[in-house]
C-alpha cells in the first residue's frame, strides 16, 4: 500500500479536497450523499460501506460496524476464520441522517429488515458516484477515488491536533497489522517539512 504513485503523484485527499468533496455532494440524492459521508467519516472501503445494514448502525454509541475485508480468510493452519468486524465512531449528524433517510430506529425497534443493505447499488455504480462528485469538486488525479478518500481519512487522523495512536487507527481502518498503518507517517514528515518551509518563507 502506498500514499504516492511511482511518479511521486499523491494518492490521498488533502483536508481542503475532503471539504470540497463534501460541499460537492449537495446535488446528489440523500441516499448517495450518505454513502459518500460514510466513506469520508469512517475511512471504510466502498465495498465495506455497501455491506452496511441497519443492525450495524449503533445509534446510542454513535458508531458504525463494518465487516473488515481483505483480512486473511484462513489461519496459519489453513482453517477457515470467522468474519472480522470493526467499530468506527462517527459524528452524531451522520447517525441522525442515516435514521432520517433509512428509518434506522424504526427498523431496529420492529426487528425487521435488520440485515437488508442500506445501499443497493453495485460496486461500479458506487465508483461512478464517487468519481462524479470528485469531478464536480474539481478534484482530478489518482487521488480522486474511494481509495483516495480512505487514505485521506488516515492522513487526517495522524495529522490532527491530537493524532490518533497508530494501533487505534489500524483498528479503525481494519488493517491486519499496525505496520500497514505506518505509511501515514510519511505524510506527517511532509507536514513537518512544509511547516519548516513556511517558517523560512520558501516553497
Short mmCIF file of N, CA and C in Angstrom, two decimals, residues 71-165:
data_model
loop_
_atom_site.label_atom_id
_atom_site.label_comp_id
_atom_site.label_asym_id
_atom_site.label_seq_id
_atom_site.Cartn_x
_atom_site.Cartn_y
_atom_site.Cartn_z
N UNK A 71 -9.07 -9.26 4.90
CA UNK A 71 -8.45 -9.98 6.01
C UNK A 71 -8.22 -11.43 5.55
N UNK A 72 -7.24 -12.08 6.12
CA UNK A 72 -6.99 -13.47 5.77
C UNK A 72 -8.21 -14.32 6.14
N UNK A 73 -8.66 -15.15 5.21
CA UNK A 73 -9.82 -16.00 5.45
C UNK A 73 -9.44 -17.31 6.11
N UNK A 74 -8.13 -17.58 6.19
CA UNK A 74 -7.66 -18.81 6.83
C UNK A 74 -6.55 -18.46 7.82
N UNK A 75 -6.45 -19.27 8.88
CA UNK A 75 -5.37 -19.04 9.83
C UNK A 75 -4.10 -19.73 9.35
N UNK A 76 -3.07 -19.71 10.19
CA UNK A 76 -1.77 -20.27 9.79
C UNK A 76 -1.85 -21.76 9.49
N UNK A 77 -2.85 -22.43 10.03
CA UNK A 77 -3.01 -23.87 9.80
C UNK A 77 -3.98 -24.18 8.66
N UNK A 78 -4.45 -23.13 7.98
CA UNK A 78 -5.35 -23.36 6.86
C UNK A 78 -6.80 -23.53 7.25
N UNK A 79 -7.13 -23.26 8.49
CA UNK A 79 -8.51 -23.38 8.95
C UNK A 79 -9.28 -22.09 8.67
N UNK A 80 -10.54 -22.23 8.30
CA UNK A 80 -11.36 -21.07 7.99
C UNK A 80 -11.55 -20.19 9.22
N UNK A 81 -11.43 -18.87 9.03
CA UNK A 81 -11.60 -17.93 10.14
C UNK A 81 -12.97 -17.28 10.05
N UNK A 82 -13.53 -16.94 11.19
CA UNK A 82 -14.82 -16.25 11.22
C UNK A 82 -14.64 -14.83 10.69
N UNK A 83 -15.72 -14.25 10.13
CA UNK A 83 -15.64 -12.86 9.66
C UNK A 83 -15.22 -11.94 10.80
N UNK A 84 -14.45 -10.91 10.47
CA UNK A 84 -13.99 -9.96 11.47
C UNK A 84 -14.67 -8.61 11.26
N UNK A 85 -15.09 -8.01 12.35
CA UNK A 85 -15.80 -6.73 12.30
C UNK A 85 -15.04 -5.69 13.09
N UNK A 86 -15.28 -4.42 12.76
CA UNK A 86 -14.67 -3.32 13.50
C UNK A 86 -15.71 -2.22 13.68
N UNK A 87 -15.59 -1.49 14.78
CA UNK A 87 -16.50 -0.40 15.10
C UNK A 87 -15.79 0.92 14.90
N UNK A 88 -16.45 1.83 14.17
CA UNK A 88 -15.86 3.14 13.89
C UNK A 88 -16.79 4.24 14.41
N UNK A 89 -16.34 5.05 15.37
CA UNK A 89 -17.15 6.18 15.84
C UNK A 89 -17.36 7.20 14.72
N UNK A 90 -18.55 7.79 14.67
CA UNK A 90 -18.86 8.79 13.64
C UNK A 90 -19.57 9.98 14.28
N UNK A 91 -19.62 11.11 13.57
CA UNK A 91 -20.36 12.27 14.11
C UNK A 91 -21.84 11.93 14.30
N UNK A 92 -22.44 12.50 15.33
CA UNK A 92 -23.85 12.26 15.60
C UNK A 92 -24.71 12.64 14.39
N UNK A 93 -24.29 13.67 13.67
CA UNK A 93 -25.01 14.11 12.49
C UNK A 93 -25.19 12.98 11.47
N UNK A 94 -24.18 12.16 11.30
CA UNK A 94 -24.27 11.06 10.35
C UNK A 94 -25.29 10.02 10.81
N UNK A 95 -25.27 9.71 12.09
CA UNK A 95 -26.24 8.74 12.63
C UNK A 95 -27.66 9.26 12.44
N UNK A 96 -27.88 10.53 12.76
CA UNK A 96 -29.23 11.10 12.65
C UNK A 96 -29.70 11.14 11.20
N UNK A 97 -28.80 11.44 10.28
CA UNK A 97 -29.19 11.47 8.87
C UNK A 97 -29.47 10.07 8.33
N UNK A 98 -28.71 9.09 8.79
CA UNK A 98 -29.00 7.71 8.41
C UNK A 98 -30.38 7.30 8.90
N UNK A 99 -30.71 7.71 10.11
CA UNK A 99 -32.03 7.40 10.66
C UNK A 99 -33.12 8.11 9.88
N UNK A 100 -32.89 9.36 9.54
CA UNK A 100 -33.88 10.15 8.81
C UNK A 100 -34.17 9.55 7.44
N UNK A 101 -33.14 9.13 6.74
CA UNK A 101 -33.31 8.63 5.37
C UNK A 101 -33.72 7.16 5.33
N UNK A 102 -33.15 6.35 6.20
CA UNK A 102 -33.39 4.90 6.14
C UNK A 102 -34.31 4.39 7.25
N UNK A 103 -34.68 5.23 8.22
CA UNK A 103 -35.54 4.78 9.31
C UNK A 103 -34.89 3.74 10.19
N UNK A 104 -33.64 3.99 10.55
CA UNK A 104 -32.86 3.01 11.32
C UNK A 104 -33.53 2.63 12.64
N UNK A 105 -33.96 3.65 13.39
CA UNK A 105 -34.56 3.36 14.71
C UNK A 105 -35.82 2.52 14.57
N UNK A 106 -36.65 2.82 13.59
CA UNK A 106 -37.89 2.06 13.39
C UNK A 106 -37.59 0.62 13.02
N UNK A 107 -36.62 0.43 12.15
CA UNK A 107 -36.24 -0.93 11.74
C UNK A 107 -35.72 -1.72 12.94
N UNK A 108 -34.88 -1.07 13.74
CA UNK A 108 -34.32 -1.77 14.90
C UNK A 108 -35.39 -2.08 15.93
N UNK A 109 -36.37 -1.19 16.05
CA UNK A 109 -37.45 -1.42 17.02
C UNK A 109 -38.34 -2.59 16.58
N UNK A 110 -38.65 -2.63 15.28
CA UNK A 110 -39.51 -3.71 14.75
C UNK A 110 -38.74 -5.00 14.54
N UNK A 111 -37.43 -4.89 14.47
CA UNK A 111 -36.55 -6.05 14.23
C UNK A 111 -36.88 -6.73 12.90
N UNK A 112 -37.23 -5.93 11.92
CA UNK A 112 -37.49 -6.44 10.57
C UNK A 112 -36.62 -5.65 9.58
N UNK A 113 -35.95 -6.38 8.71
CA UNK A 113 -35.06 -5.73 7.76
C UNK A 113 -33.72 -5.35 8.34
N UNK A 114 -33.36 -5.96 9.46
CA UNK A 114 -32.11 -5.61 10.13
C UNK A 114 -30.87 -5.92 9.29
N UNK A 115 -31.00 -6.91 8.42
CA UNK A 115 -29.84 -7.33 7.63
C UNK A 115 -29.98 -7.01 6.15
N UNK A 116 -30.87 -6.07 5.83
CA UNK A 116 -31.01 -5.61 4.45
C UNK A 116 -30.04 -4.45 4.21
N UNK A 117 -29.15 -4.55 3.22
CA UNK A 117 -28.18 -3.48 2.98
C UNK A 117 -28.85 -2.12 2.78
N UNK A 118 -28.25 -1.08 3.33
CA UNK A 118 -28.79 0.26 3.17
C UNK A 118 -28.72 0.72 1.72
N UNK A 119 -27.63 0.35 1.05
CA UNK A 119 -27.44 0.77 -0.34
C UNK A 119 -27.48 -0.46 -1.25
N UNK A 120 -28.23 -0.35 -2.32
CA UNK A 120 -28.39 -1.48 -3.24
C UNK A 120 -27.58 -1.31 -4.52
N UNK A 121 -26.81 -0.24 -4.63
CA UNK A 121 -26.02 -0.01 -5.83
C UNK A 121 -24.88 -1.02 -5.94
N UNK A 122 -24.42 -1.24 -7.15
CA UNK A 122 -23.29 -2.13 -7.39
C UNK A 122 -21.98 -1.40 -7.12
N UNK A 123 -20.90 -2.14 -7.07
CA UNK A 123 -19.59 -1.52 -6.85
C UNK A 123 -19.23 -0.56 -7.99
N UNK A 124 -19.48 -0.93 -9.28
CA UNK A 124 -19.19 0.03 -10.35
C UNK A 124 -20.02 1.31 -10.23
N UNK A 125 -21.28 1.18 -9.81
CA UNK A 125 -22.12 2.37 -9.63
C UNK A 125 -21.57 3.24 -8.51
N UNK A 126 -21.11 2.61 -7.43
CA UNK A 126 -20.52 3.36 -6.31
C UNK A 126 -19.27 4.08 -6.78
N UNK A 127 -18.48 3.42 -7.61
CA UNK A 127 -17.26 4.04 -8.13
C UNK A 127 -17.60 5.27 -8.97
N UNK A 128 -18.62 5.12 -9.83
CA UNK A 128 -19.01 6.25 -10.68
C UNK A 128 -19.56 7.40 -9.84
N UNK A 129 -20.26 7.08 -8.77
CA UNK A 129 -20.78 8.12 -7.88
C UNK A 129 -19.64 8.95 -7.30
N UNK A 130 -18.65 8.27 -6.76
CA UNK A 130 -17.52 8.97 -6.15
C UNK A 130 -16.79 9.81 -7.19
N UNK A 131 -16.57 9.26 -8.39
CA UNK A 131 -15.87 9.99 -9.44
C UNK A 131 -16.68 11.22 -9.87
N UNK A 132 -18.00 11.08 -9.95
CA UNK A 132 -18.85 12.20 -10.35
C UNK A 132 -18.73 13.36 -9.34
N UNK A 133 -18.73 13.02 -8.07
CA UNK A 133 -18.62 14.05 -7.04
C UNK A 133 -17.22 14.67 -7.06
N UNK A 134 -16.20 13.83 -7.27
CA UNK A 134 -14.84 14.35 -7.36
C UNK A 134 -14.73 15.35 -8.51
N UNK A 135 -15.29 15.00 -9.66
CA UNK A 135 -15.23 15.89 -10.82
C UNK A 135 -15.91 17.23 -10.50
N UNK A 136 -17.08 17.16 -9.86
CA UNK A 136 -17.81 18.38 -9.53
C UNK A 136 -17.02 19.23 -8.54
N UNK A 137 -16.25 18.57 -7.68
CA UNK A 137 -15.45 19.28 -6.68
C UNK A 137 -14.14 19.81 -7.27
N UNK A 138 -13.88 19.47 -8.53
CA UNK A 138 -12.63 19.93 -9.15
C UNK A 138 -11.42 19.17 -8.67
N UNK A 139 -11.63 17.90 -8.29
CA UNK A 139 -10.53 17.06 -7.81
C UNK A 139 -10.21 16.05 -8.90
N UNK A 140 -9.00 16.14 -9.42
CA UNK A 140 -8.60 15.25 -10.52
C UNK A 140 -7.27 14.61 -10.19
N UNK A 141 -7.02 13.46 -10.77
CA UNK A 141 -5.78 12.75 -10.49
C UNK A 141 -6.05 11.42 -9.83
N UNK A 142 -4.99 10.73 -9.48
CA UNK A 142 -5.12 9.38 -8.93
C UNK A 142 -5.72 9.38 -7.53
N UNK A 143 -5.74 10.55 -6.87
CA UNK A 143 -6.32 10.61 -5.53
C UNK A 143 -7.85 10.73 -5.56
N UNK A 144 -8.41 10.98 -6.76
CA UNK A 144 -9.86 11.24 -6.88
C UNK A 144 -10.65 9.94 -6.96
N UNK A 145 -10.51 9.11 -5.95
CA UNK A 145 -11.17 7.80 -5.91
C UNK A 145 -11.61 7.49 -4.48
N UNK A 146 -12.34 6.38 -4.33
CA UNK A 146 -12.71 5.94 -2.99
C UNK A 146 -11.48 5.63 -2.15
N UNK A 147 -10.45 5.07 -2.79
CA UNK A 147 -9.22 4.79 -2.05
C UNK A 147 -8.55 6.09 -1.62
N UNK A 148 -8.65 7.13 -2.46
CA UNK A 148 -8.10 8.42 -2.09
C UNK A 148 -8.80 8.99 -0.86
N UNK A 149 -10.12 8.77 -0.77
CA UNK A 149 -10.87 9.18 0.41
C UNK A 149 -10.42 8.40 1.64
N UNK A 150 -10.22 7.10 1.46
CA UNK A 150 -9.79 6.25 2.57
C UNK A 150 -8.42 6.70 3.07
N UNK A 151 -7.49 6.92 2.15
CA UNK A 151 -6.17 7.40 2.56
C UNK A 151 -6.27 8.79 3.18
N UNK A 152 -7.18 9.63 2.66
CA UNK A 152 -7.37 10.96 3.23
C UNK A 152 -7.82 10.89 4.68
N UNK A 153 -8.66 9.90 4.99
CA UNK A 153 -9.09 9.69 6.37
C UNK A 153 -7.89 9.35 7.25
N UNK A 154 -7.06 8.42 6.77
CA UNK A 154 -5.88 8.03 7.55
C UNK A 154 -4.96 9.20 7.78
N UNK A 155 -4.74 9.99 6.74
CA UNK A 155 -3.87 11.17 6.87
C UNK A 155 -4.45 12.16 7.87
N UNK A 156 -5.77 12.38 7.79
CA UNK A 156 -6.43 13.31 8.71
C UNK A 156 -6.26 12.88 10.16
N UNK A 157 -6.31 11.57 10.40
CA UNK A 157 -6.21 11.07 11.76
C UNK A 157 -4.80 11.21 12.35
N UNK A 158 -3.77 11.13 11.51
CA UNK A 158 -2.40 11.23 12.05
C UNK A 158 -1.88 12.66 12.04
N UNK A 159 -2.55 13.56 11.31
CA UNK A 159 -2.10 14.95 11.28
C UNK A 159 -3.00 15.87 12.10
N UNK A 160 -3.95 15.30 12.83
CA UNK A 160 -4.84 16.10 13.66
C UNK A 160 -4.07 16.73 14.82
N UNK A 161 -4.67 17.72 15.48
CA UNK A 161 -4.00 18.36 16.63
C UNK A 161 -3.70 17.34 17.71
N UNK A 162 -4.60 16.38 17.86
CA UNK A 162 -4.35 15.26 18.77
C UNK A 162 -4.36 13.99 17.93
N UNK A 163 -3.23 13.63 17.33
CA UNK A 163 -3.18 12.49 16.41
C UNK A 163 -3.59 11.19 17.10
N UNK A 164 -4.26 10.33 16.34
CA UNK A 164 -4.61 9.02 16.86
C UNK A 164 -3.37 8.15 16.95
N UNK A 165 -3.22 7.36 18.00
CA UNK A 165 -2.14 6.37 18.04
C UNK A 165 -2.29 5.41 16.87
#
